[in-house]
Coordinates of C-alpha atoms in Angstrom, one line a residue:
X1 CA 48.9 1.7 -8.1
X2 CA 45.7 2.4 -6.4
X3 CA 41.5 3.3 -6.8
X4 CA 40.0 5.9 -5.7
X5 CA 36.2 6.4 -5.3
X6 CA 33.9 9.5 -4.7
X7 CA 31.1 9.8 -3.2
X8 CA 28.7 12.4 -3.5
X9 CA 25.8 13.2 -0.9
X10 CA 23.2 15.9 -0.5
X11 CA 25.5 17.9 2.3
X12 CA 29.2 17.3 1.2
X13 CA 31.4 14.7 -0.3
X14 CA 34.2 11.9 0.0
X15 CA 37.7 11.1 -1.9
X16 CA 39.0 7.9 -0.6
X17 CA 42.7 6.3 -1.9
X18 CA 43.2 2.7 -1.9
X19 CA 45.6 0.5 -2.6
X20 CA 45.0 -3.4 -4.7
X21 CA 45.7 -5.0 -0.7
X22 CA 42.8 -3.0 0.5
X23 CA 45.1 -0.6 2.7
X24 CA 44.1 3.4 2.8
X25 CA 45.7 6.1 1.3
X26 CA 44.3 9.3 1.8
X27 CA 40.9 11.4 2.5
X28 CA 39.8 13.6 2.1
X29 CA 35.6 15.1 2.0
X30 CA 34.2 18.5 2.0
X31 CA 30.9 19.6 3.5
X32 CA 28.0 22.1 1.6
X33 CA 24.4 23.2 2.5
X34 CA 21.3 22.7 1.0
X35 CA 19.1 25.5 0.6
X36 CA 15.9 26.0 2.3
X37 CA 13.9 29.2 1.7
X38 CA 9.6 28.7 1.5
X39 CA 9.9 27.2 -1.7
X40 CA 11.7 24.3 -1.2
X41 CA 15.1 22.4 -0.7
X42 CA 17.5 22.9 -3.5
X43 CA 21.2 22.4 -3.8
X44 CA 23.9 24.0 -6.3
X45 CA 24.9 21.5 -8.8
X46 CA 28.3 24.0 -10.1
X47 CA 29.8 24.5 -5.8
X48 CA 29.2 20.8 -5.6
X49 CA 30.9 19.7 -8.6
X50 CA 33.8 22.1 -7.4
X51 CA 33.4 20.8 -4.0
X52 CA 34.3 17.7 -5.7
X53 CA 37.4 18.8 -7.6
X54 CA 38.9 19.7 -4.4
X55 CA 38.1 16.8 -2.6
X56 CA 39.9 14.7 -5.7
X57 CA 42.6 16.4 -5.6
X58 CA 43.7 16.5 -2.0
X59 CA 42.8 12.9 -1.8
X60 CA 45.4 12.3 -5.0
X61 CA 48.5 14.5 -4.0
X62 CA 51.1 13.0 -3.4
X63 CA 50.2 9.6 -4.8
X64 CA 52.2 8.4 -7.5
X65 CA 48.8 7.2 -9.4
X66 CA 45.7 6.5 -9.5
X67 CA 44.0 3.6 -11.8
X68 CA 40.1 4.3 -11.5
X69 CA 38.2 6.3 -10.1
X70 CA 33.9 5.1 -9.0
X71 CA 31.6 7.2 -8.5
X72 CA 28.5 6.7 -6.2
X73 CA 25.7 10.1 -5.4
X74 CA 22.6 10.5 -3.7
X75 CA 19.4 10.0 -6.0
X76 CA 16.6 11.6 -8.0
X77 CA 18.1 14.7 -7.9
X78 CA 18.2 16.2 -12.0
X79 CA 20.5 18.7 -13.5
X80 CA 19.1 20.6 -16.5
X81 CA 23.0 21.0 -18.5
X82 CA 23.5 24.2 -20.8
X83 CA 25.4 24.6 -23.8
X84 CA 28.8 25.2 -22.4
X85 CA 28.2 22.1 -19.1
X86 CA 27.3 24.5 -16.1
X87 CA 23.9 24.0 -14.6
X88 CA 21.0 26.5 -15.7
X89 CA 19.6 26.1 -12.2
X90 CA 20.1 24.9 -8.7
X91 CA 18.8 21.6 -8.4
X92 CA 14.9 20.3 -6.9
X93 CA 15.7 18.1 -4.1
X94 CA 14.3 14.3 -3.5
X95 CA 12.8 16.3 -0.5
X96 CA 11.2 19.8 -2.5
X97 CA 8.0 19.7 -2.9
X98 CA 7.2 21.1 -6.2
X99 CA 5.7 18.2 -9.2
X100 CA 3.1 16.9 -6.8
X101 CA 0.9 17.9 -8.9
X102 CA 3.2 16.7 -11.9
X103 CA 3.0 13.4 -10.6
X104 CA -0.9 13.5 -9.8
X105 CA -1.4 13.5 -13.2
X106 CA 1.4 11.6 -14.9
X107 CA -0.4 9.1 -12.4
X108 CA -3.9 9.2 -13.3
X109 CA -2.0 8.9 -17.0
X110 CA -0.5 6.0 -16.4
X111 CA -2.0 4.8 -13.3
X112 CA 0.0 3.5 -10.8
X113 CA 0.3 0.0 -11.5
X114 CA 1.3 0.6 -14.9
X115 CA 4.2 2.1 -12.9
X116 CA 4.8 0.2 -10.4
X117 CA 5.4 -2.9 -13.4
X118 CA 7.4 -1.0 -15.9
X119 CA 10.0 1.2 -13.6
X120 CA 9.7 -0.9 -9.9
X121 CA 8.6 2.1 -8.5
X122 CA 5.3 3.7 -6.2
X123 CA 4.4 7.0 -7.7
X124 CA 5.4 10.3 -5.7
X125 CA 7.3 13.6 -6.3
X126 CA 10.6 12.3 -4.7
X127 CA 11.1 11.2 -8.1
X128 CA 12.9 12.7 -10.8
X129 CA 10.8 12.9 -13.2
X130 CA 8.2 15.2 -11.5
X131 CA 10.8 17.1 -10.8
X132 CA 11.0 17.4 -14.3
X133 CA 8.1 18.4 -15.4
X134 CA 7.6 20.4 -12.7
X135 CA 10.3 22.5 -14.8
X136 CA 9.4 22.3 -18.4
X137 CA 6.2 23.6 -17.0
X138 CA 7.3 26.8 -15.1
X139 CA 10.6 27.1 -15.7
X140 CA 10.4 27.4 -19.5
X141 CA 13.4 29.6 -19.7
X142 CA 15.2 26.5 -18.6
X143 CA 13.8 24.0 -20.4
X144 CA 14.5 25.0 -24.1
X145 CA 18.4 26.2 -23.3
X146 CA 18.4 22.0 -21.9
X147 CA 21.1 20.1 -23.9
X148 CA 21.6 17.6 -21.3
X149 CA 19.8 15.8 -17.8
X150 CA 22.0 13.9 -15.0
X151 CA 21.5 12.6 -11.5
X152 CA 24.4 14.1 -9.3
X153 CA 25.7 10.3 -10.4
X154 CA 26.2 10.7 -13.7
X155 CA 27.0 13.9 -13.5
X156 CA 30.0 14.1 -11.9
X157 CA 31.2 10.8 -14.2
X158 CA 30.5 13.6 -17.6
X159 CA 32.7 16.1 -15.9
X160 CA 35.4 13.8 -15.2
X161 CA 35.1 12.3 -18.7
X162 CA 33.3 13.8 -21.3
X163 CA 31.0 10.4 -21.7
X164 CA 26.9 10.9 -20.4
X165 CA 26.3 7.5 -19.1
X166 CA 24.1 6.3 -16.4
X167 CA 24.3 3.3 -14.3
X168 CA 21.1 1.1 -13.9
X169 CA 21.1 1.6 -10.0
X170 CA 20.5 5.7 -10.8
X171 CA 18.0 5.9 -13.5
X172 CA 15.9 3.7 -11.1
X173 CA 15.2 6.6 -9.0
X174 CA 14.6 9.2 -12.3
X175 CA 11.4 6.4 -12.1
X176 CA 11.3 7.3 -16.1
X177 CA 13.5 3.8 -16.0
X178 CA 12.3 0.0 -17.7
X179 CA 14.3 -1.4 -14.8
X180 CA 13.7 -5.0 -16.6
X181 CA 14.3 -3.8 -20.1
X182 CA 16.8 -1.4 -18.8
X183 CA 16.2 1.4 -20.8
X184 CA 14.5 4.0 -20.7
X185 CA 10.6 4.3 -21.1
X186 CA 9.9 6.6 -23.5
X187 CA 6.9 6.8 -23.5
X188 CA 7.1 8.1 -19.7
X189 CA 9.4 10.2 -21.3
X190 CA 7.4 10.6 -23.5
X191 CA 4.6 12.2 -21.3
X192 CA 7.2 14.2 -20.1
X193 CA 8.0 16.0 -23.4
X194 CA 11.7 14.7 -23.1
X195 CA 13.9 13.6 -25.8
X196 CA 15.5 10.4 -24.7
X197 CA 18.7 11.8 -25.9
X198 CA 19.0 14.3 -23.3
X199 CA 19.4 11.2 -21.1
X200 CA 23.0 9.8 -20.0
X201 CA 23.0 5.7 -21.5
X202 CA 21.8 3.1 -19.2
X203 CA 24.7 1.0 -18.5
X204 CA 25.5 -1.8 -15.5
X205 CA 26.6 -1.0 -12.2
X206 CA 29.7 -1.4 -11.9
X207 CA 30.8 0.3 -15.8
X208 CA 34.0 1.8 -17.5
X209 CA 32.4 5.5 -18.9
X210 CA 36.4 6.2 -20.3
X211 CA 39.9 7.8 -19.4
X212 CA 39.4 11.8 -17.9
X213 CA 39.9 14.8 -19.8
X214 CA 42.7 15.9 -20.0
X215 CA 42.2 18.8 -18.2
X216 CA 41.2 17.1 -16.1
X217 CA 44.0 15.8 -15.0
X218 CA 46.0 18.3 -15.8
X219 CA 44.1 20.4 -13.2
X220 CA 43.8 17.0 -10.5
X221 CA 47.0 16.3 -10.9
X222 CA 46.0 12.7 -12.0
X223 CA 47.3 10.6 -14.9
X224 CA 45.8 10.9 -18.5
X225 CA 45.2 7.1 -18.5
X226 CA 42.9 7.1 -15.8
X227 CA 39.0 5.7 -16.1
X228 CA 36.7 7.2 -14.5
X229 CA 34.2 3.8 -13.9
X230 CA 30.4 4.9 -13.6
X231 CA 29.1 3.5 -9.7
X232 CA 25.6 3.7 -8.8
X233 CA 23.5 5.6 -6.5
X234 CA 25.3 6.0 -2.4
X235 CA 22.7 3.2 -1.0
X236 CA 23.8 -0.3 -3.7
X237 CA 27.7 1.0 -3.7
X238 CA 26.8 0.5 0.3
X239 CA 25.9 -2.8 -0.4
X240 CA 28.6 -3.7 -2.0
X241 CA 31.1 -2.2 0.0
X242 CA 29.9 -3.3 3.1
X243 CA 29.9 -7.9 1.1
X244 CA 26.9 -7.4 0.9
X245 CA 27.0 -10.0 -3.0
X246 CA 24.4 -12.9 -1.8
X247 CA 20.4 -13.3 -1.0
X248 CA 19.6 -12.4 2.9
X249 CA 22.2 -9.7 3.5
X250 CA 21.1 -6.6 4.0
X251 CA 23.2 -3.3 4.6
X252 CA 22.4 -0.1 7.3
X253 CA 23.7 3.4 6.6
X254 CA 23.3 6.1 8.1
X255 CA 24.0 9.0 6.2
X256 CA 21.9 12.1 6.2
X257 CA 19.7 8.9 4.9
X258 CA 18.8 6.8 7.0
X259 CA 18.3 3.3 4.6
X260 CA 18.4 -0.5 4.8
X261 CA 19.1 -2.7 1.5
X262 CA 19.0 -5.9 1.1
X263 CA 19.3 -8.7 -1.5
X264 CA 17.0 -10.6 -3.1
X265 CA 15.4 -12.8 -5.9
X266 CA 12.2 -11.6 -6.8
X267 CA 10.2 -10.8 -4.2
X268 CA 7.6 -13.6 -3.3
X269 CA 4.8 -10.8 -3.1
X270 CA 5.1 -8.2 -5.6
X271 CA 1.2 -6.6 -3.8
X272 CA 3.2 -6.4 -0.3
X273 CA 6.1 -5.0 -2.4
X274 CA 4.1 -2.0 -3.9
X275 CA 1.2 -1.6 -0.8
X276 CA 4.5 -0.2 0.7
X277 CA 6.7 1.6 -1.7
X278 CA 9.1 -0.9 -2.0
X279 CA 11.5 0.0 -5.3
X280 CA 12.5 -2.6 -7.2
X281 CA 16.6 -2.4 -8.6
X282 CA 18.4 -4.2 -10.2
X283 CA 21.8 -5.7 -9.2
X284 CA 24.8 -6.2 -10.1
X285 CA 24.2 -10.3 -9.7
X286 CA 22.4 -11.6 -12.5
X287 CA 18.4 -12.1 -11.5
X288 CA 18.8 -10.1 -8.0
X289 CA 17.1 -7.3 -7.1
X290 CA 17.8 -4.9 -3.5
X291 CA 14.9 -1.9 -2.8
X292 CA 15.4 0.6 -0.1
X293 CA 13.3 0.6 3.6
X294 CA 14.6 4.1 4.2
X295 CA 14.1 7.2 6.5
X296 CA 14.2 11.0 4.9
X297 CA 16.1 11.7 8.4
X298 CA 18.2 9.8 9.7
X299 CA 21.6 11.0 10.3
X300 CA 20.7 14.7 9.6
X301 CA 18.0 14.6 12.6
X302 CA 21.0 14.6 14.7
X303 CA 23.1 17.7 12.3
X304 CA 19.7 18.9 13.4
X305 CA 20.3 18.6 16.8
X306 CA 23.5 20.2 17.1
X307 CA 23.0 22.9 14.6
X308 CA 19.5 24.5 16.2
X309 CA 19.8 22.7 19.7
X310 CA 22.8 22.4 21.4
X311 CA 24.9 24.7 18.9
X312 CA 27.0 25.9 21.9
X313 CA 27.9 22.7 23.5
X314 CA 28.6 21.8 19.9
X315 CA 31.1 25.1 20.1
X316 CA 32.6 23.9 23.8
X317 CA 33.2 20.7 22.6
X318 CA 34.9 21.8 19.5
X319 CA 36.9 23.9 21.6
X320 CA 38.1 21.0 23.3
X321 CA 38.8 18.6 20.2
X322 CA 35.8 16.9 20.6
X323 CA 33.4 15.6 17.3
X324 CA 30.4 17.4 19.7
X325 CA 28.9 13.8 18.1
X326 CA 31.3 11.9 20.1
X327 CA 30.7 14.6 23.1
X328 CA 26.7 14.3 23.0
X329 CA 26.8 10.0 23.3
X330 CA 28.9 10.0 25.6
X331 CA 26.2 12.1 27.8
X332 CA 23.4 9.3 26.9
X333 CA 22.1 6.9 29.5
X334 CA 23.7 3.4 29.4
X335 CA 21.3 0.7 28.0
X336 CA 18.1 3.5 28.9
X337 CA 15.4 4.5 27.1
X338 CA 15.0 8.1 26.8
X339 CA 11.5 7.5 27.8
X340 CA 11.0 9.7 24.6
X341 CA 9.0 9.0 20.7
X342 CA 10.2 10.4 17.9
X343 CA 8.7 10.7 14.9
X344 CA 11.5 11.8 12.9
X345 CA 9.3 13.1 9.3
X346 CA 11.0 16.4 9.6
X347 CA 11.1 16.2 5.9
X348 CA 7.8 13.9 5.5
X349 CA 8.2 10.2 5.7
X350 CA 9.8 7.4 2.8
X351 CA 8.6 3.4 3.3
X352 CA 6.4 2.8 3.3
X353 CA 4.0 5.4 3.6
X354 CA 5.8 8.0 1.6
X355 CA 3.7 10.7 3.0
X356 CA 5.0 14.2 2.1
X357 CA 2.4 16.3 3.9
X358 CA 3.3 14.6 7.5
X359 CA 4.9 16.4 9.9
X360 CA 7.6 14.9 12.4
X361 CA 6.3 15.0 16.5
X362 CA 8.6 14.9 19.4
X363 CA 5.8 12.8 22.6
X364 CA 6.6 11.9 26.4
X365 CA 8.5 15.0 27.0
X366 CA 8.4 15.9 31.1
X367 CA 10.1 18.4 33.8
X368 CA 12.9 16.3 34.6
X369 CA 13.5 15.9 30.2
X370 CA 17.7 17.0 29.6
X371 CA 18.6 17.7 26.1
X372 CA 21.3 15.1 25.7
X373 CA 17.5 13.0 26.1
X374 CA 15.6 14.3 23.3
X375 CA 18.9 13.5 21.4
X376 CA 18.2 10.5 22.7
X377 CA 15.5 9.7 21.2
X378 CA 15.8 11.1 18.1
X379 CA 18.2 8.3 17.4
X380 CA 15.6 5.8 19.4
X381 CA 13.1 7.5 16.9
X382 CA 14.8 6.6 13.6
X383 CA 15.8 2.9 14.5
X384 CA 11.8 2.5 15.2
X385 CA 11.4 3.7 11.8
X386 CA 13.6 1.0 10.6
X387 CA 12.3 -1.0 13.0
X388 CA 8.9 -0.9 11.2
X389 CA 9.9 -1.5 7.9
X390 CA 12.0 -4.8 8.3
X391 CA 8.6 -5.6 9.7
X392 CA 7.3 -4.3 5.7
X393 CA 9.8 -6.1 4.3
X394 CA 9.1 -9.1 6.0
X395 CA 5.2 -9.5 4.6
X396 CA 6.7 -8.7 1.4
X397 CA 8.7 -11.9 1.9
X398 CA 12.0 -10.2 1.7
X399 CA 14.1 -11.5 5.5
X400 CA 16.6 -9.8 7.1
X401 CA 18.6 -11.6 9.8
X402 CA 21.9 -9.8 10.5
X403 CA 22.9 -5.5 9.4
X404 CA 26.0 -4.6 7.7
X405 CA 26.6 -1.3 9.2
X406 CA 27.6 1.4 7.4
X407 CA 28.1 5.3 7.7
X408 CA 28.7 7.8 9.8
X409 CA 26.4 5.9 11.9
X410 CA 27.9 2.9 12.0
X411 CA 31.1 5.2 13.9
X412 CA 28.8 5.4 16.7
X413 CA 28.8 2.5 19.4
X414 CA 26.1 3.6 21.3
X415 CA 23.6 3.5 18.0
X416 CA 24.5 0.6 16.8
X417 CA 24.0 -1.1 20.2
X418 CA 20.3 0.8 20.0
X419 CA 20.1 -0.7 16.9
X420 CA 20.7 -4.3 17.8
X421 CA 18.6 -4.2 21.0
X422 CA 15.3 -1.9 19.1
X423 CA 15.7 -4.2 16.4
X424 CA 16.3 -7.6 17.7
X425 CA 18.7 -7.8 15.1
X426 CA 23.0 -8.8 15.3
X427 CA 24.9 -5.6 13.9
X428 CA 28.1 -6.3 12.4
X429 CA 30.3 -2.5 11.6
X430 CA 33.3 -3.3 9.2
X431 CA 36.9 -2.3 8.9
X432 CA 35.5 1.1 6.7
X433 CA 32.2 2.3 8.1
X434 CA 32.5 4.7 4.9
X435 CA 31.2 2.0 2.9
X436 CA 29.7 3.6 0.5
X437 CA 33.9 5.1 -1.5
X438 CA 34.7 1.2 -1.0
X439 CA 32.1 -0.3 -3.1
X440 CA 33.3 2.3 -6.0
X441 CA 36.9 1.1 -5.1
X442 CA 35.4 -2.1 -5.4
X443 CA 33.7 -1.4 -8.8
X444 CA 36.4 0.9 -10.1
X445 CA 39.4 -1.6 -9.0
X446 CA 37.1 -5.0 -10.6
X447 CA 36.9 -2.3 -13.8
X448 CA 40.3 -1.7 -14.4
X449 CA 40.6 -5.0 -14.1
X450 CA 43.0 -5.2 -11.0
X451 CA 40.3 -7.2 -9.6
X452 CA 38.1 -10.3 -11.8
X453 CA 34.7 -9.8 -10.2
X454 CA 33.8 -8.3 -7.1
X455 CA 33.7 -11.6 -5.0
X456 CA 37.7 -11.2 -5.2
X457 CA 37.5 -7.1 -4.3
X458 CA 35.1 -7.6 -0.9
X459 CA 38.6 -10.2 -0.3
X460 CA 40.2 -8.1 0.0
X461 CA 38.6 -4.8 1.2
X462 CA 35.5 -6.1 3.6
X463 CA 36.9 -6.2 6.7
X464 CA 33.9 -7.3 9.3
X465 CA 34.8 -5.1 12.9
X466 CA 33.1 -5.6 16.2
X467 CA 28.9 -7.4 16.7
X468 CA 26.7 -5.3 18.8
X469 CA 24.3 -8.1 19.5
X470 CA 20.3 -7.8 20.9
X471 CA 20.4 -8.1 24.7
X472 CA 17.5 -9.6 25.3
X473 CA 16.3 -6.8 28.6
X474 CA 16.2 -3.7 27.1
X475 CA 14.6 -5.6 24.1
X476 CA 11.9 -6.2 26.5
X477 CA 11.5 -2.5 27.2
X478 CA 12.3 -1.6 24.7
X479 CA 9.3 -3.6 23.1
X480 CA 6.2 -1.4 24.9
X481 CA 7.2 2.0 23.1
X482 CA 8.0 0.7 20.4
X483 CA 3.6 -1.0 20.3
X484 CA 2.7 3.1 21.0
X485 CA 5.5 4.4 18.2
X486 CA 3.4 2.1 15.7
X487 CA 0.0 4.1 16.8
X488 CA 1.9 7.4 15.8
X489 CA 1.5 8.3 12.2
X490 CA -2.4 7.5 11.8
X491 CA -2.6 9.8 15.6
X492 CA -0.2 12.9 13.7
X493 CA -1.5 12.4 10.7
X494 CA -5.5 12.4 10.7
X495 CA -4.0 15.5 14.2
X496 CA -2.2 17.7 11.4
X497 CA -5.4 16.8 8.4
X498 CA -7.9 17.9 10.6
X499 CA -6.6 21.0 11.1
X500 CA -5.4 22.0 7.2
X501 CA -9.0 21.1 6.0
X502 CA -10.7 23.5 9.0
X503 CA -8.1 26.2 7.2
X504 CA -9.2 25.0 4.1
X505 CA -12.3 25.4 4.7
X506 CA -12.1 29.1 6.6
X507 CA -10.6 30.5 3.3
X508 CA -13.6 29.0 1.5

């Protein structure tokens, strides 16, 4: 008896298959690229679907029977489907600037306070509703042919099962979902001119959608009885997959995005939640919530370094059979700060500022600075940003004492120790670092009746590994750098915006 989890990210997708005793049976991964140009950042949904089918087929090969498949995905990005269930255009990613004007008008119409009270979200153009309105206004050829509007998680569930269903956590990423009533906010959809019937039906996280389509079962080599389960937003899946099922626990997910996801009851200071752009998302346990303290650029900065600054070195490592990241990690200073300050806003800032105009910056370069110093500085910059977020969470009354690490970054020991030293927190790794698919497997196994609840599933699947404790001396050395880091946002922001204002003044 086997269970599968599919995790769809912005740069790749993975399928993991385990048995009911928690043993890994097979795993497959496929990478793909977003499309970048002067207009923005896009993703070809059909290409993603093609790769999802590929990883399911590869992971399922040789497995006698997969009883259920859970699906998790990144959030916000919408797909407009036509009559033939094919995407009508590329999807605008959350980092795409289009939708900013539409978000501004939406905010003026409803007010920031109302939008936060209903959706649990401070208005921002990254969320789906702004992109939907942009498409309605600028791509009428697409909008008029649209029969379904999905995010990537419910799109994959629909293509596998034929059922349009979205879980609460993913629906929250649209900024058009009432997180208290647990249904679409019809007044917000109405403002956008979107009929509620175009949207997938909201359902609790981990709900079964239905059996796999017969033609899909045949194509993928699966049983027609395979149950398809609506997992959740990928950060929620990571929390479940690390066993963060109780209040006060938190997971640190390092993938394309760096995100800390704490579990908590109603916040003590909701005003601080709104001030720092922390969202309210219903969790799997009754009357509990999660929020996301995150940076748009996490592991993606290391990928940028690998592909743009160290491509030749990466090729040499590959020729030697060494993962380039492992090769870079082995060259880093052991326990010593790089001395650089990197503002990791290469795609704008996420929490606490949510500033799409701010840019990245690298400070402290000297004539003896090496390429590896920069690589280490990128890691440090992301970690400083998460330290800032933890301080803001504390102001909202959300305390985090321990972080459970997951994602690709959870396999880099040097980064984990760096996080412990900078954050001054215990970092706990898991037996399976890719907990997004593991969380999906736990939800799928519960939905099909293998486990009575997620707590029982966690006893089988969640295995804690190595612990990383902060070193007092290293923490002290990082403290001075962090104090400087906190001043960078205002410094860089003011310089950049002043320059833009001068340019606009000249053109006028």
